[in-house]
Short mmCIF file of C-alpha atoms in Angstrom, two decimals:
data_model
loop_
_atom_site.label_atom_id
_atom_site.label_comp_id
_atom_site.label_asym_id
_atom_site.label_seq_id
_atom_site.Cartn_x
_atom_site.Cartn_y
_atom_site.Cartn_z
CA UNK A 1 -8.13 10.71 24.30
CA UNK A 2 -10.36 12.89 22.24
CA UNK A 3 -10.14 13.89 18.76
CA UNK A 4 -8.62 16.98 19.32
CA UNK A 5 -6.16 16.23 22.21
CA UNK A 6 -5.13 13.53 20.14
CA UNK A 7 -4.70 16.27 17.21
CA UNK A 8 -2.60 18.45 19.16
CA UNK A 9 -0.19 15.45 20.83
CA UNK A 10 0.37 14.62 17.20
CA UNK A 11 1.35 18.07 16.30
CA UNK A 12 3.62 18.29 18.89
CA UNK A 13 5.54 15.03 17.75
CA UNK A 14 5.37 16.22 14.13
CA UNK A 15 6.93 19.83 15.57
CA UNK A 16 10.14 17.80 16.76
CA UNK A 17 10.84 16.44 13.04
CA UNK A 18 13.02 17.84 10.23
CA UNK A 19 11.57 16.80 7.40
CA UNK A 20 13.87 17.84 4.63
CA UNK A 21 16.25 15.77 6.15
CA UNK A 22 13.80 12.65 5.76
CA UNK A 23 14.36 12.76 2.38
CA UNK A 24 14.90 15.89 -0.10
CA UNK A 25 12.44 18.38 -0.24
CA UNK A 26 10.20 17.15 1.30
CA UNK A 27 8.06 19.60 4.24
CA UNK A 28 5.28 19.11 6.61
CA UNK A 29 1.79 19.24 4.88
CA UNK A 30 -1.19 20.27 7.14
CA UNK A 31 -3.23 16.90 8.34
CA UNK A 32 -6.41 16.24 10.02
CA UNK A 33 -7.93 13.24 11.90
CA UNK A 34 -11.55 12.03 11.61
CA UNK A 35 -14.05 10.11 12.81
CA UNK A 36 -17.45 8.99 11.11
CA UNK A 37 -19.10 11.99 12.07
CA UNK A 38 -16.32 14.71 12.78
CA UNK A 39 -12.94 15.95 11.76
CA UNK A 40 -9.84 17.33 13.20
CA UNK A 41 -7.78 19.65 10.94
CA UNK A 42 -5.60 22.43 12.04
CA UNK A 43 -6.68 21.83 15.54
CA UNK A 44 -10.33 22.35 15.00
CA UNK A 45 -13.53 20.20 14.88
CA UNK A 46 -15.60 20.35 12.03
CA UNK A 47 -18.47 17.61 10.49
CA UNK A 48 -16.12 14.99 8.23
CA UNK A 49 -16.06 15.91 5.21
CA UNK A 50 -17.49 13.52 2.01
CA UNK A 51 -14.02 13.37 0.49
CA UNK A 52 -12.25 11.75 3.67
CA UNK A 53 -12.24 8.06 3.03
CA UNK A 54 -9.37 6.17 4.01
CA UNK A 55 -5.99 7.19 4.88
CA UNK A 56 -4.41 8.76 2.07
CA UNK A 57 -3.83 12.36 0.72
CA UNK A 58 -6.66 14.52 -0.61
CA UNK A 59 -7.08 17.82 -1.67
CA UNK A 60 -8.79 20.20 0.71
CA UNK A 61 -9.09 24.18 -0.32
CA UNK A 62 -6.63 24.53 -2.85
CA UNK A 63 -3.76 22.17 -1.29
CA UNK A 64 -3.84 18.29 -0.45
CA UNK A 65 -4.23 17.28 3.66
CA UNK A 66 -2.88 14.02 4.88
CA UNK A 67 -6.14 12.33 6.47
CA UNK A 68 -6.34 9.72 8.93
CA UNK A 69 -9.22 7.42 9.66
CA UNK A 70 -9.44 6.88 13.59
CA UNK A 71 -12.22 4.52 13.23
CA UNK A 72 -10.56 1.90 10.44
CA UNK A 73 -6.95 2.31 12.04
CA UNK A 74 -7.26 3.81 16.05
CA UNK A 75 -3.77 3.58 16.24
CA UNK A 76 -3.30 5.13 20.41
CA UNK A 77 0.75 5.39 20.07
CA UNK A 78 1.27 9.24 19.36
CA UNK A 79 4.71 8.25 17.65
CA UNK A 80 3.28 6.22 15.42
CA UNK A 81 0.37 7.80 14.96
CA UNK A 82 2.78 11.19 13.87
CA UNK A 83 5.13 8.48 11.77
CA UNK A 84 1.79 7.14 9.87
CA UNK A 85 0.87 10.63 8.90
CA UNK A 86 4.13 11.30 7.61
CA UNK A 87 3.54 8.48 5.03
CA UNK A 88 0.40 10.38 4.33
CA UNK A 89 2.21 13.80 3.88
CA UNK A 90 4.87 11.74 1.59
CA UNK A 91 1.71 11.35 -0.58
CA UNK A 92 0.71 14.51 -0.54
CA UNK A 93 4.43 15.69 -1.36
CA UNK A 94 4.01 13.19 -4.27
CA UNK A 95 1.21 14.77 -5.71
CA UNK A 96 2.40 18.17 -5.30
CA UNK A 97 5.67 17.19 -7.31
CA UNK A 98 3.85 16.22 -10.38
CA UNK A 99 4.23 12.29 -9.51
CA UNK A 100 2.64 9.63 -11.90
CA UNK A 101 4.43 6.51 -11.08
CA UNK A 102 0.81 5.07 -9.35
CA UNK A 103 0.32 1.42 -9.89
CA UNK A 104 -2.89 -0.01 -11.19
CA UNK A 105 -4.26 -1.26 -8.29
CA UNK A 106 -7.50 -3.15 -10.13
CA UNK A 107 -4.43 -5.06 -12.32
CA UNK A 108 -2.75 -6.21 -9.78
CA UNK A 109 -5.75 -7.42 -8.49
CA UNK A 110 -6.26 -8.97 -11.92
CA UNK A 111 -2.79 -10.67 -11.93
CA UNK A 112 -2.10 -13.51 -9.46
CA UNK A 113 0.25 -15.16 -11.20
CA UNK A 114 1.40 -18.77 -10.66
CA UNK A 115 2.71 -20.67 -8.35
CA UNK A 116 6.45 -20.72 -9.49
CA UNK A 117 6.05 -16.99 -9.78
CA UNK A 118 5.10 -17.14 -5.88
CA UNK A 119 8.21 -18.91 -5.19
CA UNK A 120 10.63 -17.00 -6.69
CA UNK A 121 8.56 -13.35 -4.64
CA UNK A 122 9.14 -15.12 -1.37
CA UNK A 123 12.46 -16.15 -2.26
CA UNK A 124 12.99 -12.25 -2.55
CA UNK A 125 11.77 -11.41 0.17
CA UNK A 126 13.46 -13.50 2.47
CA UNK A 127 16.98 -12.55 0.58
CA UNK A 128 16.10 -8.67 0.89
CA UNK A 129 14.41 -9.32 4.96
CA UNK A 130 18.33 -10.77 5.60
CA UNK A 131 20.17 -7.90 3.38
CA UNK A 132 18.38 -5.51 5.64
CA UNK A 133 19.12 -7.37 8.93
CA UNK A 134 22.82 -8.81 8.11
CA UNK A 135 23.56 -5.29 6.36
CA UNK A 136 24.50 -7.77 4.04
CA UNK A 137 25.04 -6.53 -0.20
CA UNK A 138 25.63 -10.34 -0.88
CA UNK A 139 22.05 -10.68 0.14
CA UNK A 140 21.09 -7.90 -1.61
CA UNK A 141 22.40 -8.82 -5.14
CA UNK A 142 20.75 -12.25 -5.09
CA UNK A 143 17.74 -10.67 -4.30
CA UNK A 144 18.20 -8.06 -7.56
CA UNK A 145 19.16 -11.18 -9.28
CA UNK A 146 16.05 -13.30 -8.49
CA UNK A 147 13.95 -10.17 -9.27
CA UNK A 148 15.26 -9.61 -12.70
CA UNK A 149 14.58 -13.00 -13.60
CA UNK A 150 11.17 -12.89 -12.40
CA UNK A 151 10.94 -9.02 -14.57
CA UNK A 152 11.60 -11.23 -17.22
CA UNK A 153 9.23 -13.40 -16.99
CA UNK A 154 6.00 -11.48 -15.81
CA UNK A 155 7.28 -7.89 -16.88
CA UNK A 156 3.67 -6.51 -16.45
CA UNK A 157 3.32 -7.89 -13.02
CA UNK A 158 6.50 -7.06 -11.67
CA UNK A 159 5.91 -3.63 -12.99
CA UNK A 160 3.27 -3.07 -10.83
CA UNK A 161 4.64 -4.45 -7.69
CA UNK A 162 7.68 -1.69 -8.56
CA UNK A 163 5.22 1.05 -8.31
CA UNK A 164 3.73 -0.11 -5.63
CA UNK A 165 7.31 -0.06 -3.64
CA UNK A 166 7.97 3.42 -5.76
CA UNK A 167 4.65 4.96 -4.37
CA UNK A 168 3.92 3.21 -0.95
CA UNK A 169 6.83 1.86 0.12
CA UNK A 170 8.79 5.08 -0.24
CA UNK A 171 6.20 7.09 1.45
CA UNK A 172 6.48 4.05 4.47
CA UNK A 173 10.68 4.37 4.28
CA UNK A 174 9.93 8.28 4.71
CA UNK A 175 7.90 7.18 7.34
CA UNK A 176 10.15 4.67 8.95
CA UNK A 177 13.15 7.42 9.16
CA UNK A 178 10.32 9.58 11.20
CA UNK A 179 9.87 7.22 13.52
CA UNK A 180 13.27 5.89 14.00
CA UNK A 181 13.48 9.79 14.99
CA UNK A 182 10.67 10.23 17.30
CA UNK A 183 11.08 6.53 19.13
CA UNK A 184 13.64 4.65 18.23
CA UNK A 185 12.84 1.57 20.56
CA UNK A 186 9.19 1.80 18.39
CA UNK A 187 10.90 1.69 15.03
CA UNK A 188 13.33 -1.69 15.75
CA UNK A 189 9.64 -3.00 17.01
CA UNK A 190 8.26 -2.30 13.24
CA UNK A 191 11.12 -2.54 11.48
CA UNK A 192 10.93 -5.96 13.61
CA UNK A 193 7.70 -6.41 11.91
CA UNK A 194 8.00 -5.58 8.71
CA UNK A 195 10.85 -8.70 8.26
CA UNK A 196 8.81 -10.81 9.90
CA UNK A 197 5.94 -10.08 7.41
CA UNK A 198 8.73 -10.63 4.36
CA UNK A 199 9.16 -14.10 5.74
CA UNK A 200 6.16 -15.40 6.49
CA UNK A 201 4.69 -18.40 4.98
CA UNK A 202 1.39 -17.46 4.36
CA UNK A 203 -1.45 -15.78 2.20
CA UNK A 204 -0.14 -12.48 2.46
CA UNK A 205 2.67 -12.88 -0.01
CA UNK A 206 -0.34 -13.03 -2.87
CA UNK A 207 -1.12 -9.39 -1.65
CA UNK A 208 1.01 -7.73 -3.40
CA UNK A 209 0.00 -4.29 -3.11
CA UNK A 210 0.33 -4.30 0.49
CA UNK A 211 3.52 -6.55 0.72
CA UNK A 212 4.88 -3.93 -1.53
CA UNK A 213 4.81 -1.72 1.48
CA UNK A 214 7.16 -3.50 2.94
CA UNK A 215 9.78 -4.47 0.40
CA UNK A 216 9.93 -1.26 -0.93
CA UNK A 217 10.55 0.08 2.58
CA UNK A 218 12.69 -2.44 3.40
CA UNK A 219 14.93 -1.89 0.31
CA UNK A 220 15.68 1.70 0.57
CA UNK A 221 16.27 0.96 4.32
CA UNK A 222 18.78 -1.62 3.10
CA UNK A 223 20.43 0.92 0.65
CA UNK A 224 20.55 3.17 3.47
CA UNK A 225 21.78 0.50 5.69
CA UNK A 226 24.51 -0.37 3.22
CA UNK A 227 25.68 3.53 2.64
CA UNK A 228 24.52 3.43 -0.71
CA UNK A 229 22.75 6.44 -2.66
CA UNK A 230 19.01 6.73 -2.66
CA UNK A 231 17.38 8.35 -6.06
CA UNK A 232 13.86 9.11 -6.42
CA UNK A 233 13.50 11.66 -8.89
CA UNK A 234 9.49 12.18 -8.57
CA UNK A 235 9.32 13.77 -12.14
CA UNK A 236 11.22 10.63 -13.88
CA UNK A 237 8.91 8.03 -15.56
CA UNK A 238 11.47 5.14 -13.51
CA UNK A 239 10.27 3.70 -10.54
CA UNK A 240 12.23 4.41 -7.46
CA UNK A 241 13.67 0.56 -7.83
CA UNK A 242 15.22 1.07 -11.48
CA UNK A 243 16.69 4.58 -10.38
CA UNK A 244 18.40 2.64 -7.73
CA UNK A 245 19.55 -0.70 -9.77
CA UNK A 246 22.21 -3.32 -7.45
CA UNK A 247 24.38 -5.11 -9.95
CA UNK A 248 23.77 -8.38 -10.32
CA UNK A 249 25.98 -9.29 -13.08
CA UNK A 250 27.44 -13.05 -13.42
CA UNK A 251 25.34 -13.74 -10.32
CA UNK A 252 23.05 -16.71 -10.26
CA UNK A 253 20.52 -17.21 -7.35
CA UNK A 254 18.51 -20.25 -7.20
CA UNK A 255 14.83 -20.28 -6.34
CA UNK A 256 13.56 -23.35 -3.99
CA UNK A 257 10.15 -24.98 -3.88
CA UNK A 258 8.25 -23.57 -1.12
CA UNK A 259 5.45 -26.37 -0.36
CA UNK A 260 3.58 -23.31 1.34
CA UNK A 261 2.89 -21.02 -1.76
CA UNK A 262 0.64 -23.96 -3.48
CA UNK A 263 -1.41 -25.02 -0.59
CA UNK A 264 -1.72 -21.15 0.61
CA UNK A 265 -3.29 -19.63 -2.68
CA UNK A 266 -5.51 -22.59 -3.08
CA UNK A 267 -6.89 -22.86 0.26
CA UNK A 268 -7.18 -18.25 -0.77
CA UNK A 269 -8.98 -18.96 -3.52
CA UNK A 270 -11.34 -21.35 -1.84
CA UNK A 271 -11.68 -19.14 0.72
CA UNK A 272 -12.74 -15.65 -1.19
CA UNK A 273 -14.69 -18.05 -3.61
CA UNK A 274 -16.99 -18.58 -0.58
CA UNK A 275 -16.79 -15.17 0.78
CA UNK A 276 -18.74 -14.14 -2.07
CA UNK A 277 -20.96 -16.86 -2.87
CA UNK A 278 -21.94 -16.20 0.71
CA UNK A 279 -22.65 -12.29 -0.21
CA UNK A 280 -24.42 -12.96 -3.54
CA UNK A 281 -26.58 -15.95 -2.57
CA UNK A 282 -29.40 -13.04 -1.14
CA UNK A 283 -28.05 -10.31 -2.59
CA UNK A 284 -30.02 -8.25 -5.01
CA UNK A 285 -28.33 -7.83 -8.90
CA UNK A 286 -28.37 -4.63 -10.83
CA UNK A 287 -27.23 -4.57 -14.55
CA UNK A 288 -25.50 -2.05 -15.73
CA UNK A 289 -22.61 -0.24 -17.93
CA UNK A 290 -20.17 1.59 -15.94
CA UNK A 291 -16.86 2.06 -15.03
CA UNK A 292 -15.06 2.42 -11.36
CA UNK A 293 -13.70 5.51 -10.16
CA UNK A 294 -13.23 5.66 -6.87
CA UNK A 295 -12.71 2.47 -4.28
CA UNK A 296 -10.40 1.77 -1.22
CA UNK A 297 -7.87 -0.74 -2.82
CA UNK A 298 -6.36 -2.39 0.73
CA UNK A 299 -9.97 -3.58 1.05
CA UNK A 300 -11.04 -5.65 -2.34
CA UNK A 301 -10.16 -9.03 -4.17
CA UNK A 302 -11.15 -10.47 -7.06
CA UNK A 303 -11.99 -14.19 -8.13
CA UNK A 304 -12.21 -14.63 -11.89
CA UNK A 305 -14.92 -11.47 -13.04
CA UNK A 306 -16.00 -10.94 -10.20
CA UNK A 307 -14.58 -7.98 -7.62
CA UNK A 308 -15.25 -7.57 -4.29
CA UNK A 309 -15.75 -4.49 -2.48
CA UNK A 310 -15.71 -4.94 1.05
CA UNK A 311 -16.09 -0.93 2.40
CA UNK A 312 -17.34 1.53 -0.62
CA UNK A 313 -16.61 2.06 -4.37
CA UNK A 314 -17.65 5.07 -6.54
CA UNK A 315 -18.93 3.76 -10.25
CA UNK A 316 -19.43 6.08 -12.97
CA UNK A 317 -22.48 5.67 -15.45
CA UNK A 318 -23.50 8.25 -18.37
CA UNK A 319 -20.78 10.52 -16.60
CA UNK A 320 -22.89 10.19 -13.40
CA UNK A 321 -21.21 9.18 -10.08
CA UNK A 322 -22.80 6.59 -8.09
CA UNK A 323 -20.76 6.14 -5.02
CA UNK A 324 -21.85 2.70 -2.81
CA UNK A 325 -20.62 2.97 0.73
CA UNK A 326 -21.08 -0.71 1.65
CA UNK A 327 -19.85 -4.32 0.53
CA UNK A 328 -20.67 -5.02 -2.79
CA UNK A 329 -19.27 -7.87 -4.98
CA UNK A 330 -19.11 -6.11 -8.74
CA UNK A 331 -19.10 -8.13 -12.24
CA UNK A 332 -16.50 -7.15 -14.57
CA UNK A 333 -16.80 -6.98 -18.36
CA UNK A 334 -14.55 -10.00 -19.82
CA UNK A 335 -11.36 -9.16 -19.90
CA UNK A 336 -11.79 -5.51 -18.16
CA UNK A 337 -10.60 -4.52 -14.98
CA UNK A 338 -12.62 -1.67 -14.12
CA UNK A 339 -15.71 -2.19 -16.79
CA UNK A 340 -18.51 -2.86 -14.51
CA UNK A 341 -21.86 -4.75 -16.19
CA UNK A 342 -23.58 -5.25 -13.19
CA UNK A 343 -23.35 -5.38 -9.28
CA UNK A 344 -24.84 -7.26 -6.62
CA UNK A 345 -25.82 -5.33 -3.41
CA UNK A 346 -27.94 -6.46 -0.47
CA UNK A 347 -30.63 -4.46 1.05
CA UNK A 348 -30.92 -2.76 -2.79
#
């Protein structure tokens, strides 16, 4: 299917959606999808423009588009195709409502946490993966209950992860509820999915941007699931999660060792240790004194200073943009998470 068939089979799935009753006040923003070399937007072809990287929301003449990389994710399903650019147009909705809940993607990247910390976050997840299954508010208050301990503990951390579910796994709920819409035997397969990826014992549940996805989508599902209000005021400085508190009062869940989370984030650590040993062993290093401003943040780790950049990132220098659209492992400034003193790049 070309570019623009595909276009127009999308539009035609997005046509059969009411999307104020998604969630409120929400409406359909105009999207486009794109290739390396081309764009569709509107139902025409045009050369891709600079500014579409990823899939995300950008600004294009005087309102923001919902874009949609067909060579990074060449999703073929038109219903879930339409139900991913929802979650796009969420974003866009976001930005048009004044939003500034965003997480700080290079500190979660900064922030692994521990071990213990690990155990109690899949603990969650596999109380909050049975609350949404069982329909089940027993479930669900253990889970709040685990989580507030945990807040307590690494309040910085956790804060994150709750933007994170506030700003992506919102927009994926919204998205969800499309799809549920458009095909419901596809949404039990993702929905499906996305429990399955709460439970699993493995090296995604150090990912925490991306596993916010799901638990945040997960948890509205579950409020919905459970009849229960669902708050997101866009202009309130609360993330979606604390406008949406389960009491959890005189409740005490306990967290079990999980022999998994240890051996998992070592054998990680090894692992991206040697991924950029690997990169930096003939790789060419540039000093320098600037500060990142632009990068794709499903796409990078980092291992003590250093941060690797597997697709592109944009640095700024002297108030100079230098964007780098290939891998490049950068070295942070001590204690910085976005001061960059020098890069390594092959083929410099």
């Amino acid at each position: 299917m070309n570019l623009t068939t595909l276009w127009h089979a999308v539009d035609d799935r997005l046509n059969q959606l009411d999307f104020s009753a998604l969630t409120n006040g929400f409406r359909r923003y105009r999207f486009a999808l794109y290739t390396e070399r081309e764009a569709c937007l509107d139902g025409a072809l045009l050369p891709r423009p600079d500014g579409f990287l990823g899939n995300t929301a950008v600004p294009c003449e005087g309102e923001f588009v919902a874009i949609w990389s067909m060579d990074a994710d060449p999703i073929e399903d038109v219903d879930r195709l339409a139900a991913s650019l929802v979650h796009e147009m969420f974003h866009c909705h976001q930005f048009a409502c004044g939003e500034t809940r965003f997480p700080s993607d290079l500190a979660l990247l900064a922030d692994p946490g521990d071990a213990r910390s690990f155990e109690a976050k899949h603990a969650e997840n596999l109380l909050l993966a049975d609350a949404c299954e069982q329909k089940s508010l027993s479930c669900l208050k253990r889970f709040a209950e685990i989580r507030g301990e945990r807040r307590k503990v690494h309040p910085d951390m956790v804060e994150q992860e709750l933007k994170v579910e506030t700003i992506e796994g919102m927009a994926e709920y919204v998205s969800l509820r499309a799809l549920a819409r458009l095909n419901p035997a596809a949404f039990e397969r993702q929905l499906a999915g996305y429990l399955q990826r709460l439970r699993a014992e493995d090296a995604q549940l150090f990912d925490l941007r991306r596993i916010g996805y799901f638990s945040g989508a997960v948890y509205f599902l579950t409020l919905e699931r459970l009849g229960l209000p669902i708050v997101n005021d866009l202009r309130s400085p609360l993330t979606a999660y604390d406008q949406n508190p389960i009491d959890a009062a005189n409740l005490t869940a306990d967290v079990p060792s999980f022999d998994f989370v240890a051996l998992e984030f070592a054998a990680l650590t090894r692992k991206r240790t040697d991924e950029i040993a690997q990169y930096t062993a003939d790789a060419a290093y540039t000093a320098c004194n600037a500060f990142i401003c632009g990068y794709d943040p499903m796409s990078m780790f980092r291992v003590g200073d250093q941060l690797f950049c597997r697709h592109f990132v944009f640095l700024n220098e002297n108030g100079q943009t230098k964007p780098i659209h290939t891998a490049v492992v950068l070295k942070l400034a001590p204690g910085s998470n976005d001061h960059v003193v020098g890069y390594y790049l092959k083929n410099a």
